Short mmCIF file of C-alpha atoms in Angstrom, two decimals:
data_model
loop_
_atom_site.label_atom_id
_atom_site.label_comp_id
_atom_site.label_asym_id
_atom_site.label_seq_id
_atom_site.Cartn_x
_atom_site.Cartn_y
_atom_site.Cartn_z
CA UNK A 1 70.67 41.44 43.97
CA UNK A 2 71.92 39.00 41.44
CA UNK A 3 74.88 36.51 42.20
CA UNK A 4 78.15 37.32 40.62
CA UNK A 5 79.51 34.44 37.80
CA UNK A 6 82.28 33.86 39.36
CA UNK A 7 84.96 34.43 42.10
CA UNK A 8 88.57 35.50 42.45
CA UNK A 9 91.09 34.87 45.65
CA UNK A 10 94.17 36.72 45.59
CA UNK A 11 94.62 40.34 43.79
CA UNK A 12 97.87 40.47 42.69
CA UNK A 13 98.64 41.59 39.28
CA UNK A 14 98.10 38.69 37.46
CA UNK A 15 94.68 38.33 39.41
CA UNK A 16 93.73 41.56 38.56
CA UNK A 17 93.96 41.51 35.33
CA UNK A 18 92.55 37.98 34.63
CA UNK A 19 89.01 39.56 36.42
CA UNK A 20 89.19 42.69 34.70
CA UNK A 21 89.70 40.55 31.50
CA UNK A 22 86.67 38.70 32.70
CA UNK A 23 84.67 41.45 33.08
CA UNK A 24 85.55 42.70 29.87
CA UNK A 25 84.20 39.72 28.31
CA UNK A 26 80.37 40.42 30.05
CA UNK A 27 81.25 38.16 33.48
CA UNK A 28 80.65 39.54 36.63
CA UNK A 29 82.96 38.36 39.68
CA UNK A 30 83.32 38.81 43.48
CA UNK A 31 87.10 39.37 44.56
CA UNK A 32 88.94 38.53 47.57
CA UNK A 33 92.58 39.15 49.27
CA UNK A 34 93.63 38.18 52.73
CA UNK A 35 94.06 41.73 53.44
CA UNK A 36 91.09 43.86 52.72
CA UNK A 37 92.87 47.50 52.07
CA UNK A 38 93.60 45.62 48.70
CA UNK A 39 90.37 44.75 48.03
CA UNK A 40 89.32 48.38 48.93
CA UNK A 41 92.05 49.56 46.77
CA UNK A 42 91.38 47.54 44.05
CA UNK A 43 87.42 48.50 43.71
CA UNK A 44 88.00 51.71 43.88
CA UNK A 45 90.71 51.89 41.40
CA UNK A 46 90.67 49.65 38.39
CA UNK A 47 87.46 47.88 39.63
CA UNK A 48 85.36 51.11 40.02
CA UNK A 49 82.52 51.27 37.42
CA UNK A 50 82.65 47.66 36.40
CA UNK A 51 80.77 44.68 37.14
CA UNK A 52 82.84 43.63 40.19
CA UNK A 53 82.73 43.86 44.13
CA UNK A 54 84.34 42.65 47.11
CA UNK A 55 84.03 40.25 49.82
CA UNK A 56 85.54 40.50 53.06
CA UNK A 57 85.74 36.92 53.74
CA UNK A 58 85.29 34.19 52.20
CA UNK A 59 82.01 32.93 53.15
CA UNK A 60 80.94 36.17 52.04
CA UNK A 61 82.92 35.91 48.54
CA UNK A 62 80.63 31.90 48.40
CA UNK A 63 77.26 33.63 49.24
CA UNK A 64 77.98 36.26 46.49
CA UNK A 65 78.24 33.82 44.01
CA UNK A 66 76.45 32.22 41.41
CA UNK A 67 75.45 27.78 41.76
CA UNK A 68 77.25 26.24 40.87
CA UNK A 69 80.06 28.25 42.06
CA UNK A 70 83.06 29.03 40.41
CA UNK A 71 85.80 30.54 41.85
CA UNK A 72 89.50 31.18 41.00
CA UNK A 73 92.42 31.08 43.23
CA UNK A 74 95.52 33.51 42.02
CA UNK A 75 97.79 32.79 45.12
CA UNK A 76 101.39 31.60 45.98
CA UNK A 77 101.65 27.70 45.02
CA UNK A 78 102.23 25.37 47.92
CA UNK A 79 101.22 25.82 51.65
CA UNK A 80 99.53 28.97 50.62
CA UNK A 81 97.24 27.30 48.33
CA UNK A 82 96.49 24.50 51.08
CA UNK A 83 95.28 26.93 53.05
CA UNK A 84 92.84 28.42 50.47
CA UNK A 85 91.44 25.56 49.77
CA UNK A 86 91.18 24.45 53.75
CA UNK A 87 89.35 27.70 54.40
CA UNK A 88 86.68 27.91 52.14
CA UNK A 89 85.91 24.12 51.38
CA UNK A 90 83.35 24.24 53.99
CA UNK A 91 81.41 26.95 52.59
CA UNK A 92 81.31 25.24 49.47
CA UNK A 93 78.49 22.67 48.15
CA UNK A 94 78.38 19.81 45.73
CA UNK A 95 79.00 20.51 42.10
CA UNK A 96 81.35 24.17 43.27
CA UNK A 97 84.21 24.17 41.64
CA UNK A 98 88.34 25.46 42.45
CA UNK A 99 90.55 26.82 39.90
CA UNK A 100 94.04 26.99 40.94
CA UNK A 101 95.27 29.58 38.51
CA UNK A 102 99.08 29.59 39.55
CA UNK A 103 102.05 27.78 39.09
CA UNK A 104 101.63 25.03 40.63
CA UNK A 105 103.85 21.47 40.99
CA UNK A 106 101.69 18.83 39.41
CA UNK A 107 101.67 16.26 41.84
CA UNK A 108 100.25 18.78 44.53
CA UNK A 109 97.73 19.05 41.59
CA UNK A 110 97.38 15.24 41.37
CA UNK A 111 96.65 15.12 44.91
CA UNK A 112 94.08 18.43 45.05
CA UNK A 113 91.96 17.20 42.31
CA UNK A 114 91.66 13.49 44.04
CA UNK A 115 90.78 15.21 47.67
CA UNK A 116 88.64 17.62 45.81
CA UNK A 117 86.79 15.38 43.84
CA UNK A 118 86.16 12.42 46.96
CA UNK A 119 84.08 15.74 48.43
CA UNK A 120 82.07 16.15 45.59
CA UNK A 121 83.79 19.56 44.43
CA UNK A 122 85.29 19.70 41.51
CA UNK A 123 89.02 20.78 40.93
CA UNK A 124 90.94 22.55 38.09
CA UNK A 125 94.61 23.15 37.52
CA UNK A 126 95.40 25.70 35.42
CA UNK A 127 98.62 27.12 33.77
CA UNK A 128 98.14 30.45 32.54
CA UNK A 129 100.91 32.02 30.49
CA UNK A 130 101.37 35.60 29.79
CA UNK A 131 102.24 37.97 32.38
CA UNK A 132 99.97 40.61 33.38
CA UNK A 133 99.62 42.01 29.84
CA UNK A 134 98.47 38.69 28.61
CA UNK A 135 96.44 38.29 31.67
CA UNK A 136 94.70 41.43 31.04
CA UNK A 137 94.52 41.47 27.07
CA UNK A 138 93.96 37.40 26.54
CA UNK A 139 96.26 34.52 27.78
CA UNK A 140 97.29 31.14 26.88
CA UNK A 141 95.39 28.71 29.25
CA UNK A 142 96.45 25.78 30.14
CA UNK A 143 93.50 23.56 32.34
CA UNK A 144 93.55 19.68 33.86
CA UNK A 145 91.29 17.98 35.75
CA UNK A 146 88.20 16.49 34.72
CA UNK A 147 86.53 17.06 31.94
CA UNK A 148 83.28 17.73 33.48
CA UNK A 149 85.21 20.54 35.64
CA UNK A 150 86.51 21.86 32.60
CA UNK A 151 82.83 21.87 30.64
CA UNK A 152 81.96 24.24 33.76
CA UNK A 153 84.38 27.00 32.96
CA UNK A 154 84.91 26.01 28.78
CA UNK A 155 82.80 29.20 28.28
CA UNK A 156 84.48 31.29 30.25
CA UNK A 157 87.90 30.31 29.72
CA UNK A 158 87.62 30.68 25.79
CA UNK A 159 86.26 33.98 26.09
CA UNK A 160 89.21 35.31 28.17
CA UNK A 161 91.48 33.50 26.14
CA UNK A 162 94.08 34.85 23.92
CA UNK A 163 92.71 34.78 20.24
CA UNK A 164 94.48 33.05 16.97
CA UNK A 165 93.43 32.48 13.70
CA UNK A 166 92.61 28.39 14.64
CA UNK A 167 90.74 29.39 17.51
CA UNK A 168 91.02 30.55 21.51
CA UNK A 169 94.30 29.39 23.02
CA UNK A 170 92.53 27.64 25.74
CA UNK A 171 92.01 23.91 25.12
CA UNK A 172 91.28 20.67 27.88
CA UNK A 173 94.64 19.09 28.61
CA UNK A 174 94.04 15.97 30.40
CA UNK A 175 93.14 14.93 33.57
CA UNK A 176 94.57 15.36 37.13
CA UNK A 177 97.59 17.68 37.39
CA UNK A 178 98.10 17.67 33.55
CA UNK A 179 97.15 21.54 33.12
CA UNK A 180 100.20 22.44 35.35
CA UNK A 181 102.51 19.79 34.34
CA UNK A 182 102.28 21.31 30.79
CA UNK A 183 102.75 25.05 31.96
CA UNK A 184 105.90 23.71 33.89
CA UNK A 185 107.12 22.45 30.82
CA UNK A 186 106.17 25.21 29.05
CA UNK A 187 108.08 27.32 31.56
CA UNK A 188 111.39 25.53 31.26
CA UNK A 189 111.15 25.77 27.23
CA UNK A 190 110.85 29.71 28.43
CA UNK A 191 113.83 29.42 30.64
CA UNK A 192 116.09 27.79 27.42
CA UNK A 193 114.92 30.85 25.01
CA UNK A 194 115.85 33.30 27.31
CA UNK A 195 119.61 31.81 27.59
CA UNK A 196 119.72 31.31 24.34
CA UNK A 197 118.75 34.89 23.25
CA UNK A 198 121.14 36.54 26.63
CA UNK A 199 123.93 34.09 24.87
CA UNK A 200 123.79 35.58 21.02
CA UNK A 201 123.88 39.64 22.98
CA UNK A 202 127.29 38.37 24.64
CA UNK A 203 128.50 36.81 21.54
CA UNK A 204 127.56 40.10 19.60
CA UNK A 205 128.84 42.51 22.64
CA UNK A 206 131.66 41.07 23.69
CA UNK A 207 133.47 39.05 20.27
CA UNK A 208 131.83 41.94 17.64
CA UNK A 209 132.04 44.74 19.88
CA UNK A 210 128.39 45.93 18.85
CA UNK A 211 126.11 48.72 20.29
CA UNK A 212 123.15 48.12 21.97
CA UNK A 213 121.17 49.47 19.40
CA UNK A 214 123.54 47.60 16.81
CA UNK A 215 122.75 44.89 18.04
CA UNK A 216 118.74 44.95 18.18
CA UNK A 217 118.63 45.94 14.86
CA UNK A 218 119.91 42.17 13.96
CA UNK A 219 116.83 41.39 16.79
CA UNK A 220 114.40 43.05 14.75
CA UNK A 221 115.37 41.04 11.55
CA UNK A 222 115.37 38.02 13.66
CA UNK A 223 111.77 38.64 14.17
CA UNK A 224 110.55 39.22 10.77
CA UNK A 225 112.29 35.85 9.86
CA UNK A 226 110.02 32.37 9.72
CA UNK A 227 112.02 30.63 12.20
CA UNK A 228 112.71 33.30 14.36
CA UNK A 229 109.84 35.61 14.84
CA UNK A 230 108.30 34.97 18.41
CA UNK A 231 107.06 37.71 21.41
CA UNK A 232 110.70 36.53 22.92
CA UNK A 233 112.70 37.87 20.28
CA UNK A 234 110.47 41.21 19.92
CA UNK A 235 110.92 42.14 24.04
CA UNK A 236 114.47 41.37 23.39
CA UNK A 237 114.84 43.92 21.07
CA UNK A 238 113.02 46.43 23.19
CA UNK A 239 115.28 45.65 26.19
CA UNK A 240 118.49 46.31 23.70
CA UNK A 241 117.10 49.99 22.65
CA UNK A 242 115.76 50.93 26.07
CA UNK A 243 118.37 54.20 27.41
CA UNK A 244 118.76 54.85 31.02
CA UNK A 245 117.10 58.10 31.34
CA UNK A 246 119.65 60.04 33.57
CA UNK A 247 122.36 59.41 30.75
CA UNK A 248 121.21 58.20 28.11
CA UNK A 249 123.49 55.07 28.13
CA UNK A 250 122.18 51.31 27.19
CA UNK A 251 119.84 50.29 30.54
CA UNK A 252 120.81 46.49 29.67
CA UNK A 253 124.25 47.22 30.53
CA UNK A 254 123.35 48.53 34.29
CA UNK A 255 121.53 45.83 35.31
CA UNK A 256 123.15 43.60 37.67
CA UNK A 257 124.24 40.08 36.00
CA UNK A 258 122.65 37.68 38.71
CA UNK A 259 118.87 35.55 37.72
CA UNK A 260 116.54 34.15 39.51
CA UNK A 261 114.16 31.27 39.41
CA UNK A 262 110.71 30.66 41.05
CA UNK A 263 111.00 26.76 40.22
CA UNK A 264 109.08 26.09 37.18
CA UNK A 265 112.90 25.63 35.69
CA UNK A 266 114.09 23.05 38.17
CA UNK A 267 111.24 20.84 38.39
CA UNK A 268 110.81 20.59 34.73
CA UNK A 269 114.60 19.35 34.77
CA UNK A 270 113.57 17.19 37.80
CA UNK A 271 110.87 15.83 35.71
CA UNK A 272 112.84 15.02 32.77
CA UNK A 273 115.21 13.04 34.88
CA UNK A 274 112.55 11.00 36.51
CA UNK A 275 110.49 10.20 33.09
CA UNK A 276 114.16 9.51 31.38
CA UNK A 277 113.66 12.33 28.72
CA UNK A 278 117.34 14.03 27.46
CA UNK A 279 117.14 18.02 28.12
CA UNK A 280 120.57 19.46 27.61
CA UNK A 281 119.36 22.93 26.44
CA UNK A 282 116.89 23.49 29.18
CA UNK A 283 119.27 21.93 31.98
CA UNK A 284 121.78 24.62 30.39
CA UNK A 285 119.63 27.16 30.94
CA UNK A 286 119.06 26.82 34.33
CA UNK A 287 122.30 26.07 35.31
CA UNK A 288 123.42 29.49 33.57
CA UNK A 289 121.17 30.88 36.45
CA UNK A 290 122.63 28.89 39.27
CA UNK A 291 125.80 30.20 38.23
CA UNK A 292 125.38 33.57 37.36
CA UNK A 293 123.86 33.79 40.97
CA UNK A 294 128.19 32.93 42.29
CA UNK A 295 128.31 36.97 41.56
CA UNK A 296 130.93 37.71 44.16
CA UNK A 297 132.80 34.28 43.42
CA UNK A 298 132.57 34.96 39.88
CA UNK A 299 134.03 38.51 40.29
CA UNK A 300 137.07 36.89 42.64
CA UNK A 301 138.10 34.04 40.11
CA UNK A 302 137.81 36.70 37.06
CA UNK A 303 140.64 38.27 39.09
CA UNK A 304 142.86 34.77 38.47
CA UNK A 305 141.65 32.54 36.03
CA UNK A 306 142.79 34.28 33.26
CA UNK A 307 140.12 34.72 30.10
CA UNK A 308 141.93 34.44 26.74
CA UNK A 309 142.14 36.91 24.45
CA UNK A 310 139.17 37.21 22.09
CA UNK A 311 141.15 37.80 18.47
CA UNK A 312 139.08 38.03 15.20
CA UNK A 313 136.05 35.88 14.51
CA UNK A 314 133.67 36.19 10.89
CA UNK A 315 130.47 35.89 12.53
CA UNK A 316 128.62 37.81 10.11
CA UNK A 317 126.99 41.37 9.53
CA UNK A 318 123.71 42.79 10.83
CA UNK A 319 122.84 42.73 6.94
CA UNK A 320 122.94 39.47 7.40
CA UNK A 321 121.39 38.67 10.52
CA UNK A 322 124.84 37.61 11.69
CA UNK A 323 124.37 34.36 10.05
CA UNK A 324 126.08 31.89 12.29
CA UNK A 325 125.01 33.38 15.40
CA UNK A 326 120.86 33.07 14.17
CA UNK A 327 121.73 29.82 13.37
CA UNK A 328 122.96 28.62 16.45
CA UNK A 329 119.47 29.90 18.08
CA UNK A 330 117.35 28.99 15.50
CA UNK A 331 118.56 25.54 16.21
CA UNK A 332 119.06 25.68 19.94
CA UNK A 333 115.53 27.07 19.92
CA UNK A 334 114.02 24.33 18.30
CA UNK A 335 115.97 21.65 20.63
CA UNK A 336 114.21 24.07 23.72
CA UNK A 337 110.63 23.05 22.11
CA UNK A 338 112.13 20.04 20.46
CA UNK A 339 112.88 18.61 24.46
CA UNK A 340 109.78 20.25 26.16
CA UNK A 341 107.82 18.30 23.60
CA UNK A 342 109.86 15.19 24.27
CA UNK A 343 109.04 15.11 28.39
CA UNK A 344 105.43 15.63 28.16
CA UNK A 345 105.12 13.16 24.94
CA UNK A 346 106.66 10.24 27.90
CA UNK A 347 104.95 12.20 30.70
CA UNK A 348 101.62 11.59 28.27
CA UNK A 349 101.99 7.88 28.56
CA UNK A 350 103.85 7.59 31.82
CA UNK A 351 100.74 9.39 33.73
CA UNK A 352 97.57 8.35 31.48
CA UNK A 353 97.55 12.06 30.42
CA UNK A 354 96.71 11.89 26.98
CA UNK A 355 97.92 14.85 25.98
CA UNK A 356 97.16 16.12 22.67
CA UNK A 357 100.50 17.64 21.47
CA UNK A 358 98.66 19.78 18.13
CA UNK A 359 96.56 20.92 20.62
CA UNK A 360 99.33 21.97 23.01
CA UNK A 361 101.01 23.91 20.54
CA UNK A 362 98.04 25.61 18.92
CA UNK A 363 97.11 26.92 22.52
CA UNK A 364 100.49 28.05 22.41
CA UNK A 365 100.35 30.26 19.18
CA UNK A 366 99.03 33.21 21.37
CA UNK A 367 99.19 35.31 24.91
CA UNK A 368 101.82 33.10 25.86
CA UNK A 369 105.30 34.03 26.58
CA UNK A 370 106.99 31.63 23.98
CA UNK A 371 104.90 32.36 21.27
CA UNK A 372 106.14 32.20 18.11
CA UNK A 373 106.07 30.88 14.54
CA UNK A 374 107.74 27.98 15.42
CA UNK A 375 104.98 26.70 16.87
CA UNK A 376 102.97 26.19 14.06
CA UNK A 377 105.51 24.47 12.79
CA UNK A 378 105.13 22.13 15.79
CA UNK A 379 101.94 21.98 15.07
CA UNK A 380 102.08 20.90 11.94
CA UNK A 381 104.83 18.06 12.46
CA UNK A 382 102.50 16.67 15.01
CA UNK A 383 99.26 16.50 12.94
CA UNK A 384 101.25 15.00 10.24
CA UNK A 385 102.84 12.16 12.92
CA UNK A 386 100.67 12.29 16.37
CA UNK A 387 103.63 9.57 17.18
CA UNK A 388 106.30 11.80 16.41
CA UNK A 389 109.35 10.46 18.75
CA UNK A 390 111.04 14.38 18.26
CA UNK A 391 110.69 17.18 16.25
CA UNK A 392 114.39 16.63 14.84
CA UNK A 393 112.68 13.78 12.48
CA UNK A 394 109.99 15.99 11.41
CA UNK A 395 110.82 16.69 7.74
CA UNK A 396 110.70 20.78 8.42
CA UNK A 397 112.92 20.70 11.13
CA UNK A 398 115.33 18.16 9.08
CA UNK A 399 115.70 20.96 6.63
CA UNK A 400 116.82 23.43 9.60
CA UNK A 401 119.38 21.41 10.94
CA UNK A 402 120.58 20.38 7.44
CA UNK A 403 121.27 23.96 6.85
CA UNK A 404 122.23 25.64 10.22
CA UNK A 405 124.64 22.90 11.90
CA UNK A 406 127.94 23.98 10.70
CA UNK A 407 126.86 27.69 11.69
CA UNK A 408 125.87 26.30 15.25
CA UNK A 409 129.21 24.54 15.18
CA UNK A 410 131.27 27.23 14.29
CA UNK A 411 129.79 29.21 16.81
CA UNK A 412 130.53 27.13 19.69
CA UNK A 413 134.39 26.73 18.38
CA UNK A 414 134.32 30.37 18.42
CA UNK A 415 133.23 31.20 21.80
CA UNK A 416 135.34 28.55 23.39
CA UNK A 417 138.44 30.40 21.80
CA UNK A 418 137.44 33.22 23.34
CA UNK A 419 136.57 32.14 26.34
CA UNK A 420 132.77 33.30 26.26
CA UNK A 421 130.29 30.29 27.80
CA UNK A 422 127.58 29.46 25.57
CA UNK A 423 126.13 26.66 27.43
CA UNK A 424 122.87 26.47 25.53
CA UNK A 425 124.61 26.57 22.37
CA UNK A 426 127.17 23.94 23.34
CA UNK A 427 124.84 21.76 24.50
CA UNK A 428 122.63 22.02 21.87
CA UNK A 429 125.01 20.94 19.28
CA UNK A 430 125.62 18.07 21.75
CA UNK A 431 122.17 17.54 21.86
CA UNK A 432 121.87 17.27 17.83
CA UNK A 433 125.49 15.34 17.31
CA UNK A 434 124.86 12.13 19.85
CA UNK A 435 121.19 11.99 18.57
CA UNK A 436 122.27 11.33 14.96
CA UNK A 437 124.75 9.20 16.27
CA UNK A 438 124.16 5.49 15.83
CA UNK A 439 126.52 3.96 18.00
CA UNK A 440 127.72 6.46 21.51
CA UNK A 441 130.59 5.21 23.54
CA UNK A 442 128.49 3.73 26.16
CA UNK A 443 129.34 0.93 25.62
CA UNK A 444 132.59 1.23 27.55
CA UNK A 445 130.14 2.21 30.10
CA UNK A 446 128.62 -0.66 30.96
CA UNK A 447 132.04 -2.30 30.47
CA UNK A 448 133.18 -0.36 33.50
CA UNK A 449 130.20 -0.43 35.51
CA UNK A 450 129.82 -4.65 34.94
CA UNK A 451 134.00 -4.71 35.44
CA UNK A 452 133.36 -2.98 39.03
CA UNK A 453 129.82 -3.65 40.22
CA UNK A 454 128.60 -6.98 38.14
CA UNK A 455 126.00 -4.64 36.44
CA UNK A 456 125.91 -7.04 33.25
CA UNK A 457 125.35 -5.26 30.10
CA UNK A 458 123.61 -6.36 26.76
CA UNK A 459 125.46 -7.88 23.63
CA UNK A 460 124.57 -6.53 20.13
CA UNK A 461 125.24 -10.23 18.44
CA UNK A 462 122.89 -12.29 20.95
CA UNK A 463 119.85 -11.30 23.32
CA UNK A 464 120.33 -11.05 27.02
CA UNK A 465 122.17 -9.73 29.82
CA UNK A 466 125.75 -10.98 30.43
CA UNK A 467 128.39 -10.66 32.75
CA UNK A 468 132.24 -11.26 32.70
CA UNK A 469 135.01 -11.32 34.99
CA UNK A 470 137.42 -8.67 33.91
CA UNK A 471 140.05 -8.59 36.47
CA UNK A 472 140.59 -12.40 35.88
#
């Protein structure tokens, strides 16, 4: 019997679909879950007829397989994927190589790939982006480690990929933990969309008094617009037209108000902090989680912190997109991408990554969740200028905020009239106004901190640090 091309670990969903993908694209596999009714399940469900089948263990799932092995791990990140890895590294041989397929935090990455790689095994991280439909139909890929690792599974990978019209949107990312420090970046840039889109249905619900449908008929010409158009924007509208089906009422408006996040959101903010890199938009995004998550509190304080009363605000007409409010995301969309780009541009240097932003963003252009237009666009600015210091200087994006600030301002004046948060939007124009602004008020700053601590600060008429005795 011949050996299989490759192995999975872990049939959930997205596992699943990635083989069945896989085997669409003429590779066989042998799959494996801790509990073997799944496996059972699986083969004779989705898997029957097809070029898979099942191990019960996972020295069984290593003898089924093909030198030099390959096998893919779809399981929870952290402890979980320690124990994978414990478990079946002594059935493996030199040259047998790990895919970590989930969302994992880089450094664990960092530290896989070096343990990995001292035994002679090599070790991939790899963000995939998607869900299970892009899992299933072609994802955005997202692998680091070595580059002899990644020459293992290249063919593989691009086959499975998600196609575009400037190739598979699979590329080599860098070394070490660089495939899933990207993803996690990725992932927060998701996190900032998604606030930003929930923020322009409450201005439109709650200041315009709009219908559901109303209002994703202004979604749908959002997303036949250049700056706009993007898989976000298109579920959006979806989600706006969807009925409950027992009366016929918007679904959106039955769903409970509270998110969640896995993590992906907080350690990209946590990474931005440590690398020094300014992310107001996608801090506001996942702070708009945090509290929407104070449900009961929220409920209690409505009850005595008094809202004021939302009076009459031109905000614009479906006809017209509702002009202000599209311009407020188009540009707090761009500062999402605009700061994602910004952390892994210092990440690039800070780690020895490399990364190859074009690239990045090409790989982007398909099967990923934020998709969109935009990104070539990115693309672009970053061919033109692989030194780019932010997308706001890129001549394109220029133009946008050029055109769309005093919409984005008005906006914001708006909703803080009425009492409606908008902390994407706010802190986007924040974002925009103290990066064109040549000289911030930090000065007084460091006036403070020298006055009570002896910090010194630096003198823009002579070189050095200095000190002064203010309470003299």
């Amino acid at each position: 019997m011949s050996k299989a091309h490759f192995g999975l670990v872990g049939l959930g969903v997205m596992g699943e679909n990635l083989v069945l993908n896989a085997e669409r694209n003429g590779f066989s596999s042998v799959v494996y879950n801790r509990t073997y009714s799944k496996t059972e399940s699986f083969l004779l469900g989705r898997g029957l007829g097809k070029s898979i089948s099942g191990a019960k263990d996972l020295k069984e799932l290593v003898n089924k397989l093909e030198r030099p092995r390959r096998i893919l791990m779809m399981v929870k990140a952290g402890p979980a994927t320690d124990a994978v890895i414990s478990q079946i590294s002594p059935y493996l041989e030199e040259g047998d190589l790990l895919i970590d397929g989930g969302n994992a935090l880089f450094s664990d990455t960092e530290r896989r790939v070096e343990e990995l790689e001292s035994k002679s095994f090599g070790y991939i991280g790899m963000g995939v982006s998607g869900g299970a439909k892009g899992a299933l139909e072609g994802p955005s890929m997202m692998p680091g480690g070595t580059k002899s690792s990644y020459e293992s599974v290249e063919q593989l990978l691009t086959k499975m990929a998600a196609q575009v019209d400037d190739g598979p949107c699979v590329s080599y990312i860098g070394p070490g933990g660089s495939g899933h420090f990207v993803k996690t970046v990725h992932n927060g840039i998701e996190y900032g969309i998604e606030q930003i889109l929930a923020e322009s249905y409450d201005l439109m619900k709650r200041m315009c008094g709009m219908t559901g449908d109303q209002m994703a008929d202004v979604f749908a010409y959002w997303n036949s617009t250049e700056e706009l158009s993007s898989y976000l924007v298109e579920i959006t509208e979806t989600c706006l037209r969807t009925k409950d089906s027992v009366d016929g009422t918007d679904l959106v408006e039955k769903i409970m108000d509270k998110a969640g996040q896995k993590g992906t959101g907080l350690w990209t903010v946590i990474s931005a902090l440590e690398l020094g890199a300014s992310v107001p938009t996608i801090y506001a995004s996942l702070n708009a989680r945090v509290m929407s998550s104070l449900k009961s509190q929220r409920v209690y304080a409505s009850t005595l912190l008094k809202e004021p009363l939302i009076g009459s605000y031109e905000l614009g007409t479906p006809s017209d997109g509702m002009s202000p409010i599209m311009d407020a995301v188009v540009l707090s969309t761009i500062a999402s991408y605009a700061q994602g780009m910004e952390i892994m541009r210092i990440a690039s240097h800070e780690y020895n990554y490399d990364l190859h932003m074009p690239s990045i963003a090409q790989i982007w252009k398909g099967g990923c969740i934020i998709r969109s237009r935009l990104l070539v666009h990115i693309q672009n600015a970053f061919q033109k200028d692989p030194q780019l210091k932010n997308l706001l200087l890129d001549s394109w994006f220029l133009n946008q905020v050029d055109k769309r600030i005093a919409g984005l301002a008005k906006v914001v004046s708006y909703a803080s009239q009425a009492g409606i948060p908008v902390p994407c939007f706010s802190s986007t124009l924040d974002y925009i106004n103290s990066y064109r602004t040549s000289r911030l008020p930090q000065n007084l700053v460091q006036a403070m901190r020298d006055c009570f601590g002896s910090h010194t600060y630096e003198r823009t008429d002579k070189e050095g640090f200095f000190h002064t005795e203010w309470l003299n």
